[in-house]
mmCIF file of C-alpha atoms in Angstrom:
data_model
loop_
_atom_site.group_PDB
_atom_site.id
_atom_site.type_symbol
_atom_site.label_atom_id
_atom_site.label_comp_id
_atom_site.label_asym_id
_atom_site.label_seq_id
_atom_site.Cartn_x
_atom_site.Cartn_y
_atom_site.Cartn_z
ATOM 1 C CA MET A 14 77.669 100.298 108.003
ATOM 2 C CA THR A 15 79.262 97.096 105.893
ATOM 3 C CA ARG A 16 77.103 94.511 105.286
ATOM 4 C CA ILE A 17 78.640 91.332 104.425
ATOM 5 C CA PHE A 18 77.308 87.775 103.290
ATOM 6 C CA SER A 19 79.355 84.633 102.881
ATOM 7 C CA GLY A 20 78.162 80.993 103.219
ATOM 8 C CA ILE A 21 79.670 77.246 103.806
ATOM 9 C CA LYS A 22 78.107 74.203 101.408
ATOM 10 C CA PRO A 23 77.162 71.127 103.502
ATOM 11 C CA THR A 24 78.781 68.863 100.919
ATOM 12 C CA GLY A 25 81.150 67.396 103.262
ATOM 13 C CA HIS A 26 82.874 67.953 106.463
ATOM 14 C CA MET A 27 84.401 71.171 107.013
ATOM 15 C CA THR A 28 88.556 71.156 106.120
ATOM 16 C CA LEU A 29 91.581 73.190 107.787
ATOM 17 C CA GLY A 30 91.235 74.902 103.861
ATOM 18 C CA ASN A 31 87.922 75.970 105.221
ATOM 19 C CA TYR A 32 89.065 77.085 108.566
ATOM 20 C CA LEU A 33 91.648 79.083 107.280
ATOM 21 C CA GLY A 34 90.458 80.397 103.957
ATOM 22 C CA ALA A 35 87.089 81.540 105.324
ATOM 23 C CA LEU A 36 86.376 80.895 108.923
ATOM 24 C CA ARG A 37 89.397 82.169 110.961
ATOM 25 C CA GLN A 38 88.669 85.627 109.131
ATOM 26 C CA TRP A 39 84.648 85.555 109.368
ATOM 27 C CA VAL A 40 85.195 84.806 113.338
ATOM 28 C CA GLU A 41 88.843 87.626 113.807
ATOM 29 C CA LYS A 42 88.150 90.244 111.742
ATOM 30 C CA ASP A 43 84.331 90.301 109.685
ATOM 31 C CA GLN A 44 81.903 89.568 112.516
ATOM 32 C CA HIS A 45 83.561 92.523 114.090
ATOM 33 C CA ARG A 46 84.214 95.177 111.688
ATOM 34 C CA ALA A 47 80.703 94.883 109.892
ATOM 35 C CA GLU A 48 76.745 93.643 110.119
ATOM 36 C CA SER A 49 77.998 90.397 109.006
ATOM 37 C CA LEU A 50 75.389 87.497 107.414
ATOM 38 C CA PHE A 51 77.253 83.701 107.714
ATOM 39 C CA CYS A 52 74.379 80.846 106.441
ATOM 40 C CA VAL A 53 75.074 77.141 105.640
ATOM 41 C CA VAL A 54 73.756 76.999 102.003
ATOM 42 C CA ASP A 55 72.441 73.842 102.294
ATOM 43 C CA LEU A 56 70.019 74.419 99.041
ATOM 44 C CA HIS A 57 73.319 74.802 96.966
ATOM 45 C CA ALA A 58 74.002 70.821 97.825
ATOM 46 C CA LEU A 59 71.000 69.718 96.410
ATOM 47 C CA THR A 60 72.977 70.104 92.650
ATOM 48 C CA VAL A 61 74.213 66.467 92.930
ATOM 49 C CA ASP A 62 73.774 63.506 93.901
ATOM 50 C CA HIS A 63 73.140 63.463 97.608
ATOM 51 C CA ASP A 64 71.781 61.304 100.699
ATOM 52 C CA PRO A 65 69.033 63.516 102.211
ATOM 53 C CA ALA A 66 70.296 61.985 105.895
ATOM 54 C CA ARG A 67 73.694 63.281 105.652
ATOM 55 C CA LEU A 68 72.752 66.116 104.157
ATOM 56 C CA ARG A 69 70.777 67.080 106.967
ATOM 57 C CA ARG A 70 74.044 66.079 108.981
ATOM 58 C CA LEU A 71 76.417 68.018 107.518
ATOM 59 C CA SER A 72 73.963 71.651 107.481
ATOM 60 C CA ARG A 73 73.428 70.651 111.583
ATOM 61 C CA GLN A 74 77.179 70.085 111.569
ATOM 62 C CA GLY A 75 78.439 72.790 109.185
ATOM 63 C CA ALA A 76 76.294 75.405 111.790
ATOM 64 C CA THR A 77 77.650 74.337 114.808
ATOM 65 C CA LEU A 78 81.166 74.568 113.676
ATOM 66 C CA LEU A 79 80.496 77.776 112.641
ATOM 67 C CA LEU A 80 79.723 78.371 116.052
ATOM 68 C CA ALA A 81 82.960 76.704 117.260
ATOM 69 C CA ALA A 82 85.206 78.506 115.576
ATOM 70 C CA GLY A 83 83.986 81.489 117.331
ATOM 71 C CA LEU A 84 80.810 83.272 115.608
ATOM 72 C CA ASP A 85 79.314 85.217 118.169
ATOM 73 C CA PRO A 86 75.393 85.515 117.550
ATOM 74 C CA GLU A 87 75.447 88.577 119.315
ATOM 75 C CA LEU A 88 77.823 89.868 116.859
ATOM 76 C CA CYS A 89 76.596 88.085 113.381
ATOM 77 C CA THR A 90 73.902 86.399 112.158
ATOM 78 C CA VAL A 91 73.868 82.702 111.801
ATOM 79 C CA PHE A 92 71.730 80.412 109.930
ATOM 80 C CA VAL A 93 70.741 77.678 107.497
ATOM 81 C CA GLN A 94 69.905 79.240 104.247
ATOM 82 C CA SER A 95 66.903 77.065 103.618
ATOM 83 C CA HIS A 96 65.422 78.407 106.407
ATOM 84 C CA VAL A 97 64.682 81.592 104.591
ATOM 85 C CA ASP A 98 62.215 81.484 102.079
ATOM 86 C CA GLU A 99 63.162 84.615 100.185
ATOM 87 C CA HIS A 100 66.926 82.927 98.770
ATOM 88 C CA ALA A 101 64.292 80.771 96.566
ATOM 89 C CA ARG A 102 61.777 83.497 95.813
ATOM 90 C CA LEU A 103 64.643 85.942 94.605
ATOM 91 C CA SER A 104 66.582 82.680 92.739
ATOM 92 C CA TYR A 105 63.684 82.596 90.054
ATOM 93 C CA VAL A 106 64.015 86.627 89.853
ATOM 94 C CA MET A 107 67.450 86.017 88.691
ATOM 95 C CA GLU A 108 66.740 83.582 86.257
ATOM 96 C CA CYS A 109 64.863 85.352 83.812
ATOM 97 C CA VAL A 110 67.829 88.330 84.182
ATOM 98 C CA ALA A 111 70.479 86.304 83.297
ATOM 99 C CA SER A 112 71.414 84.774 80.249
ATOM 100 C CA ASP A 113 71.938 80.974 79.264
ATOM 101 C CA GLY A 114 75.147 81.690 78.091
ATOM 102 C CA GLU A 115 76.179 83.806 81.009
ATOM 103 C CA MET A 116 75.082 80.381 82.853
ATOM 104 C CA ARG A 117 76.861 77.325 80.925
ATOM 105 C CA ARG A 118 80.231 80.126 81.229
ATOM 106 C CA MET A 119 80.899 79.169 84.772
ATOM 107 C CA ILE A 120 83.660 77.308 85.485
ATOM 108 C CA GLN A 121 82.152 75.411 88.094
ATOM 109 C CA TYR A 122 79.422 74.116 85.736
ATOM 110 C CA LYS A 123 81.514 73.226 83.259
ATOM 111 C CA GLU A 124 84.263 70.899 85.649
ATOM 112 C CA LYS A 125 81.523 69.928 87.757
ATOM 113 C CA SER A 126 79.403 68.651 84.538
ATOM 114 C CA VAL A 127 82.397 67.112 82.940
ATOM 115 C CA ARG A 128 83.024 64.728 86.266
ATOM 116 C CA ALA A 129 79.451 63.869 86.143
ATOM 117 C CA GLN A 130 79.399 62.638 82.436
ATOM 118 C CA ALA A 131 82.614 60.760 83.097
ATOM 119 C CA SER A 132 81.054 59.101 85.978
ATOM 120 C CA GLY A 133 77.912 58.021 83.860
ATOM 121 C CA GLN A 134 75.577 60.933 85.862
ATOM 122 C CA SER A 135 73.233 63.084 84.163
ATOM 123 C CA VAL A 136 73.648 66.608 85.003
ATOM 124 C CA ARG A 137 71.047 68.252 87.386
ATOM 125 C CA LEU A 138 69.475 71.723 85.708
ATOM 126 C CA SER A 139 70.036 73.065 89.273
ATOM 127 C CA LEU A 140 73.966 72.613 88.260
ATOM 128 C CA LEU A 141 73.129 74.811 85.536
ATOM 129 C CA THR A 142 71.521 77.606 87.523
ATOM 130 C CA TYR A 143 72.618 77.694 90.825
ATOM 131 C CA PRO A 144 74.871 80.938 90.451
ATOM 132 C CA ALA A 145 71.698 82.351 90.091
ATOM 133 C CA LEU A 146 70.549 81.599 93.573
ATOM 134 C CA MET A 147 74.020 82.264 94.417
ATOM 135 C CA ALA A 148 73.565 85.964 93.778
ATOM 136 C CA ALA A 149 70.011 85.795 94.888
ATOM 137 C CA ASP A 150 71.586 85.028 98.341
ATOM 138 C CA ILE A 151 73.848 87.781 98.128
ATOM 139 C CA LEU A 152 71.544 90.582 97.101
ATOM 140 C CA ILE A 153 68.385 89.651 99.463
ATOM 141 C CA TYR A 154 70.825 90.626 101.965
ATOM 142 C CA GLY A 155 71.971 93.860 100.303
ATOM 143 C CA ALA A 156 75.552 93.223 100.879
ATOM 144 C CA ASP A 157 78.544 95.010 100.199
ATOM 145 C CA GLU A 158 80.854 92.709 100.507
ATOM 146 C CA VAL A 159 81.644 88.818 99.766
ATOM 147 C CA PRO A 160 84.140 87.289 101.362
ATOM 148 C CA VAL A 161 85.065 84.614 99.013
ATOM 149 C CA GLY A 162 87.048 81.850 97.890
ATOM 150 C CA GLU A 163 89.484 83.062 94.480
ATOM 151 C CA ASP A 164 87.444 80.107 93.022
ATOM 152 C CA GLN A 165 84.283 82.135 93.445
ATOM 153 C CA THR A 166 85.144 85.504 92.305
ATOM 154 C CA GLN A 167 83.398 84.708 89.091
ATOM 155 C CA HIS A 168 80.207 84.318 91.061
ATOM 156 C CA VAL A 169 80.328 87.955 92.616
ATOM 157 C CA GLU A 170 81.392 89.088 89.278
ATOM 158 C CA LEU A 171 77.781 87.589 87.851
ATOM 159 C CA THR A 172 75.721 88.889 90.522
ATOM 160 C CA ARG A 173 77.573 92.036 90.201
ATOM 161 C CA ASP A 174 75.998 92.288 86.485
ATOM 162 C CA LEU A 175 72.556 90.617 87.406
ATOM 163 C CA ALA A 176 72.037 93.854 90.337
ATOM 164 C CA GLU A 177 73.442 96.060 87.593
ATOM 165 C CA ARG A 178 71.129 94.919 85.073
ATOM 166 C CA PHE A 179 68.329 94.682 86.971
ATOM 167 C CA ASN A 180 68.559 98.283 88.428
ATOM 168 C CA HIS A 181 69.292 99.592 84.716
ATOM 169 C CA ARG A 182 66.102 97.353 83.286
ATOM 170 C CA TYR A 183 63.574 97.761 86.237
ATOM 171 C CA GLY A 184 65.153 100.293 88.847
ATOM 172 C CA HIS A 185 67.141 100.996 91.272
ATOM 173 C CA THR A 186 66.680 97.854 93.825
ATOM 174 C CA PHE A 187 69.741 96.168 94.336
ATOM 175 C CA VAL A 188 73.310 97.473 95.865
ATOM 176 C CA VAL A 189 76.272 95.770 93.660
ATOM 177 C CA PRO A 190 78.213 93.804 95.820
ATOM 178 C CA ARG A 191 82.007 93.542 95.722
ATOM 179 C CA ALA A 192 84.174 90.643 96.039
ATOM 180 C CA VAL A 193 86.542 90.110 98.715
ATOM 181 C CA VAL A 194 89.104 87.847 98.911
ATOM 182 C CA PRO A 195 91.247 86.901 102.046
ATOM 183 C CA GLU A 196 95.384 87.492 100.998
ATOM 184 C CA VAL A 197 96.169 85.100 103.240
ATOM 185 C CA ALA A 198 95.875 81.372 103.155
ATOM 186 C CA ALA A 199 92.918 81.634 101.167
ATOM 187 C CA ARG A 200 93.834 79.050 99.069
ATOM 188 C CA VAL A 201 95.141 75.044 101.701
ATOM 189 C CA MET A 202 95.985 72.397 99.047
ATOM 190 C CA ASP A 203 95.775 68.942 99.076
ATOM 191 C CA LEU A 204 98.616 67.123 101.109
ATOM 192 C CA GLN A 205 98.442 64.145 98.193
ATOM 193 C CA ASP A 206 98.300 66.598 95.691
ATOM 194 C CA PRO A 207 99.541 69.691 96.389
ATOM 195 C CA THR A 208 98.543 71.544 93.201
ATOM 196 C CA ALA A 209 95.078 70.933 94.377
ATOM 197 C CA LYS A 210 92.531 72.403 96.685
ATOM 198 C CA MET A 211 92.048 70.720 99.608
ATOM 199 C CA GLY A 212 88.247 70.268 99.257
ATOM 200 C CA LYS A 213 85.629 69.004 101.323
ATOM 201 C CA SER A 214 83.705 67.308 98.474
ATOM 202 C CA HIS A 215 86.684 65.006 97.223
ATOM 203 C CA ASP A 216 86.433 61.167 97.453
ATOM 204 C CA ALA A 217 90.061 60.940 98.170
ATOM 205 C CA THR A 218 90.552 61.355 101.762
ATOM 206 C CA ALA A 219 94.513 60.908 102.876
ATOM 207 C CA GLY A 220 95.289 64.761 101.867
ATOM 208 C CA ILE A 221 92.491 66.220 103.579
ATOM 209 C CA ILE A 222 92.459 66.998 107.120
ATOM 210 C CA TYR A 223 88.958 67.978 108.618
ATOM 211 C CA LEU A 224 88.430 70.157 111.604
ATOM 212 C CA LEU A 225 87.155 67.021 113.362
ATOM 213 C CA ASP A 226 90.247 64.995 112.894
ATOM 214 C CA GLU A 227 91.462 63.150 115.833
ATOM 215 C CA PRO A 228 95.380 64.412 116.917
ATOM 216 C CA ASP A 229 96.430 61.181 115.931
ATOM 217 C CA THR A 230 94.968 60.813 112.565
ATOM 218 C CA ILE A 231 96.130 64.582 111.967
ATOM 219 C CA VAL A 232 99.592 63.776 112.388
ATOM 220 C CA LYS A 233 99.635 61.119 110.159
ATOM 221 C CA LYS A 234 98.018 62.452 107.612
ATOM 222 C CA VAL A 235 100.384 65.829 107.656
ATOM 223 C CA ARG A 236 103.178 63.157 107.862
ATOM 224 C CA ARG A 237 102.598 60.802 104.773
ATOM 225 C CA ALA A 238 102.438 64.646 102.803
ATOM 226 C CA VAL A 239 103.832 64.825 99.881
ATOM 227 C CA THR A 240 106.589 66.973 99.324
ATOM 228 C CA ASP A 241 109.838 66.427 96.400
ATOM 229 C CA SER A 242 113.215 64.324 96.760
ATOM 230 C CA GLU A 243 115.331 67.924 96.606
ATOM 231 C CA ALA A 244 117.608 68.635 99.833
ATOM 232 C CA GLY A 245 116.688 71.194 102.267
ATOM 233 C CA VAL A 246 113.554 73.470 102.724
ATOM 234 C CA THR A 247 112.768 76.280 100.311
ATOM 235 C CA TYR A 248 109.623 78.305 99.489
ATOM 236 C CA GLU A 249 109.423 78.019 96.009
ATOM 237 C CA PRO A 250 105.319 77.217 95.283
ATOM 238 C CA GLU A 251 105.972 76.749 91.589
ATOM 239 C CA THR A 252 108.680 74.398 91.985
ATOM 240 C CA ARG A 253 108.464 72.570 95.169
ATOM 241 C CA PRO A 254 104.218 72.620 95.448
ATOM 242 C CA GLY A 255 104.428 70.355 98.756
ATOM 243 C CA VAL A 256 107.185 71.849 100.759
ATOM 244 C CA ALA A 257 105.598 75.236 99.725
ATOM 245 C CA ASN A 258 102.000 74.174 101.101
ATOM 246 C CA LEU A 259 103.238 72.756 104.339
ATOM 247 C CA LEU A 260 105.213 75.961 105.054
ATOM 248 C CA GLU A 261 101.817 77.946 104.519
ATOM 249 C CA ILE A 262 99.987 76.001 106.300
ATOM 250 C CA LEU A 263 102.271 76.323 109.376
ATOM 251 C CA SER A 264 102.564 80.450 108.783
ATOM 252 C CA ALA A 265 98.675 80.690 109.146
ATOM 253 C CA CYS A 266 98.977 78.522 111.982
ATOM 254 C CA THR A 267 101.550 80.625 113.311
ATOM 255 C CA GLY A 268 101.893 83.938 111.552
ATOM 256 C CA LYS A 269 105.592 83.640 110.397
ATOM 257 C CA GLU A 270 106.126 84.364 106.845
ATOM 258 C CA PRO A 271 106.663 80.875 104.877
ATOM 259 C CA ALA A 272 110.542 81.942 103.592
ATOM 260 C CA ALA A 273 111.149 82.556 106.731
ATOM 261 C CA LEU A 274 109.880 79.605 108.541
ATOM 262 C CA ALA A 275 112.104 77.802 105.587
ATOM 263 C CA ASP A 276 115.438 78.623 107.096
ATOM 264 C CA ALA A 277 114.999 77.355 110.099
ATOM 265 C CA TYR A 278 114.491 73.417 108.559
ATOM 266 C CA GLU A 279 117.410 71.158 106.808
ATOM 267 C CA GLY A 280 115.028 68.726 106.029
ATOM 268 C CA SER A 281 110.977 68.079 105.542
ATOM 269 C CA GLY A 282 110.443 65.833 108.372
ATOM 270 C CA ALA A 283 111.098 68.372 111.256
ATOM 271 C CA LEU A 284 108.818 70.478 108.813
ATOM 272 C CA LYS A 285 106.164 68.170 108.635
ATOM 273 C CA ALA A 286 106.235 67.083 112.415
ATOM 274 C CA ASP A 287 105.758 70.921 113.274
ATOM 275 C CA THR A 288 103.202 71.356 110.845
ATOM 276 C CA ALA A 289 101.138 68.728 112.224
ATOM 277 C CA GLU A 290 101.830 69.791 115.991
ATOM 278 C CA ALA A 291 100.538 72.999 114.513
ATOM 279 C CA VAL A 292 97.221 72.357 112.989
ATOM 280 C CA VAL A 293 96.783 69.973 116.232
ATOM 281 C CA GLU A 294 97.131 73.112 118.939
ATOM 282 C CA LEU A 295 94.943 75.466 116.386
ATOM 283 C CA LEU A 296 91.711 73.098 116.059
ATOM 284 C CA ARG A 297 91.699 72.322 119.990
ATOM 285 C CA PRO A 298 89.971 74.432 121.468
ATOM 286 C CA LEU A 299 87.568 74.355 118.299
ATOM 287 C CA GLN A 300 87.306 70.545 118.081
ATOM 288 C CA GLU A 301 86.360 71.367 122.415
ATOM 289 C CA ARG A 302 83.936 73.593 121.831
ATOM 290 C CA HIS A 303 82.696 72.051 119.134
ATOM 291 C CA ALA A 304 82.179 68.594 121.266
ATOM 292 C CA ARG A 305 80.067 71.142 124.139
ATOM 293 C CA LEU A 306 77.962 73.040 121.055
ATOM 294 C CA SER A 307 77.182 69.498 120.160
ATOM 295 C CA ALA A 308 75.826 68.323 123.374
ATOM 296 C CA ASP A 309 73.782 71.138 123.859
ATOM 297 C CA PRO A 310 71.495 70.883 120.676
ATOM 298 C CA GLY A 311 68.657 73.273 122.070
ATOM 299 C CA TYR A 312 71.109 76.229 121.922
ATOM 300 C CA VAL A 313 71.831 75.794 118.499
ATOM 301 C CA ASP A 314 68.605 75.192 117.058
ATOM 302 C CA GLY A 315 67.964 78.542 119.043
ATOM 303 C CA VAL A 316 70.738 80.127 117.266
ATOM 304 C CA LEU A 317 69.420 78.891 113.740
ATOM 305 C CA ARG A 318 65.622 80.204 114.851
ATOM 306 C CA ASP A 319 66.880 83.419 115.478
ATOM 307 C CA GLY A 320 69.316 83.929 113.007
ATOM 308 C CA ALA A 321 66.795 82.276 110.641
ATOM 309 C CA ALA A 322 64.239 85.090 111.909
ATOM 310 C CA ARG A 323 66.887 88.040 111.695
ATOM 311 C CA ALA A 324 67.810 87.416 107.727
ATOM 312 C CA ARG A 325 64.276 87.289 106.932
ATOM 313 C CA ALA A 326 63.720 90.779 108.128
ATOM 314 C CA LEU A 327 66.030 91.887 106.764
ATOM 315 C CA ALA A 328 65.614 89.854 103.090
ATOM 316 C CA ARG A 329 61.596 90.086 102.618
ATOM 317 C CA PRO A 330 61.967 93.981 102.091
ATOM 318 C CA THR A 331 64.178 93.240 99.324
ATOM 319 C CA VAL A 332 62.349 90.505 97.914
ATOM 320 C CA ASP A 333 58.985 92.386 97.959
ATOM 321 C CA ARG A 334 60.556 95.200 96.169
ATOM 322 C CA ALA A 335 62.202 93.355 93.453
ATOM 323 C CA TYR A 336 58.999 91.307 92.787
ATOM 324 C CA ARG A 337 56.879 95.006 92.440
ATOM 325 C CA ALA A 338 60.008 96.344 90.146
ATOM 326 C CA ILE A 339 60.108 93.621 87.859
ATOM 327 C CA GLY A 340 55.854 93.364 87.157
ATOM 328 C CA LEU A 341 54.625 91.576 89.574
ATOM 329 C CA LEU A 342 50.871 92.054 91.309
ATOM 330 C CA PRO A 343 51.503 92.260 94.432
ATOM 331 C CA PRO A 344 49.197 89.869 97.216
ATOM 332 C CA ALA A 345 45.868 91.603 98.193
#
């Protein structure tokens, strides 16, 4: 059976973009068609300045939202990255296989390090080396497929290179994975800046719909979405990104094509109203399930404990093989 691994980083509250671009596919397709592991990758959140208490809250909230979105512990494995030591064990080995040049070429490192320096912050070494940890995340489970957004495909390509290099140098140890990018709604854009991805760690939040936003807040954010001064509604992503973003969100909520939806509107006001209503109704059941799960923390703890145990049982033999292959002396 095909094996899938993917994760979400607890650097902010989950957004509509996270749900439409990743979570919904995990729930509706991936957990049913493959042996799937879904992880809150909390170790990755340490690469930037953070508040420890907030990180713990966001990690729990993230795990609870994965379950509220519909991931079923009977069908897939849901866990927290730091609960499985093998991620850190293999990360150093991947650093020893990767080159400095490969790390420095990663787009996210370039972008985040420039932002950190511009704000007067130091750049953590882990920000440079975290692609090695991401490679370890994937390789320890022998994942065939890694569902990711377009901005993460470079990291999966690096993982493939590291797996092939390790296998060539030290003997076949790792499955070489492939990235799988969702075809629909892979990138939901910021409502206030439709040329930028709707990101959960952005400082400006007016254009971001969070999964736990109140209905009135969602309606207000969508009504204030940036569009343009042109008359009518047309689906032209290159020239009318704000209108196109609303149409794509409405399309993701309704299953209708964006261009076909555009024909039903004479102005952006009605489009915004329908999009807001569709998003509110889409998120309503998720928010209700989240409230129930939050009231039963023992259940969530049990899911994460069992998930970590299953993940550990899959990961440990692979990492032990990698340690032997690269020349480390096994414990007596």
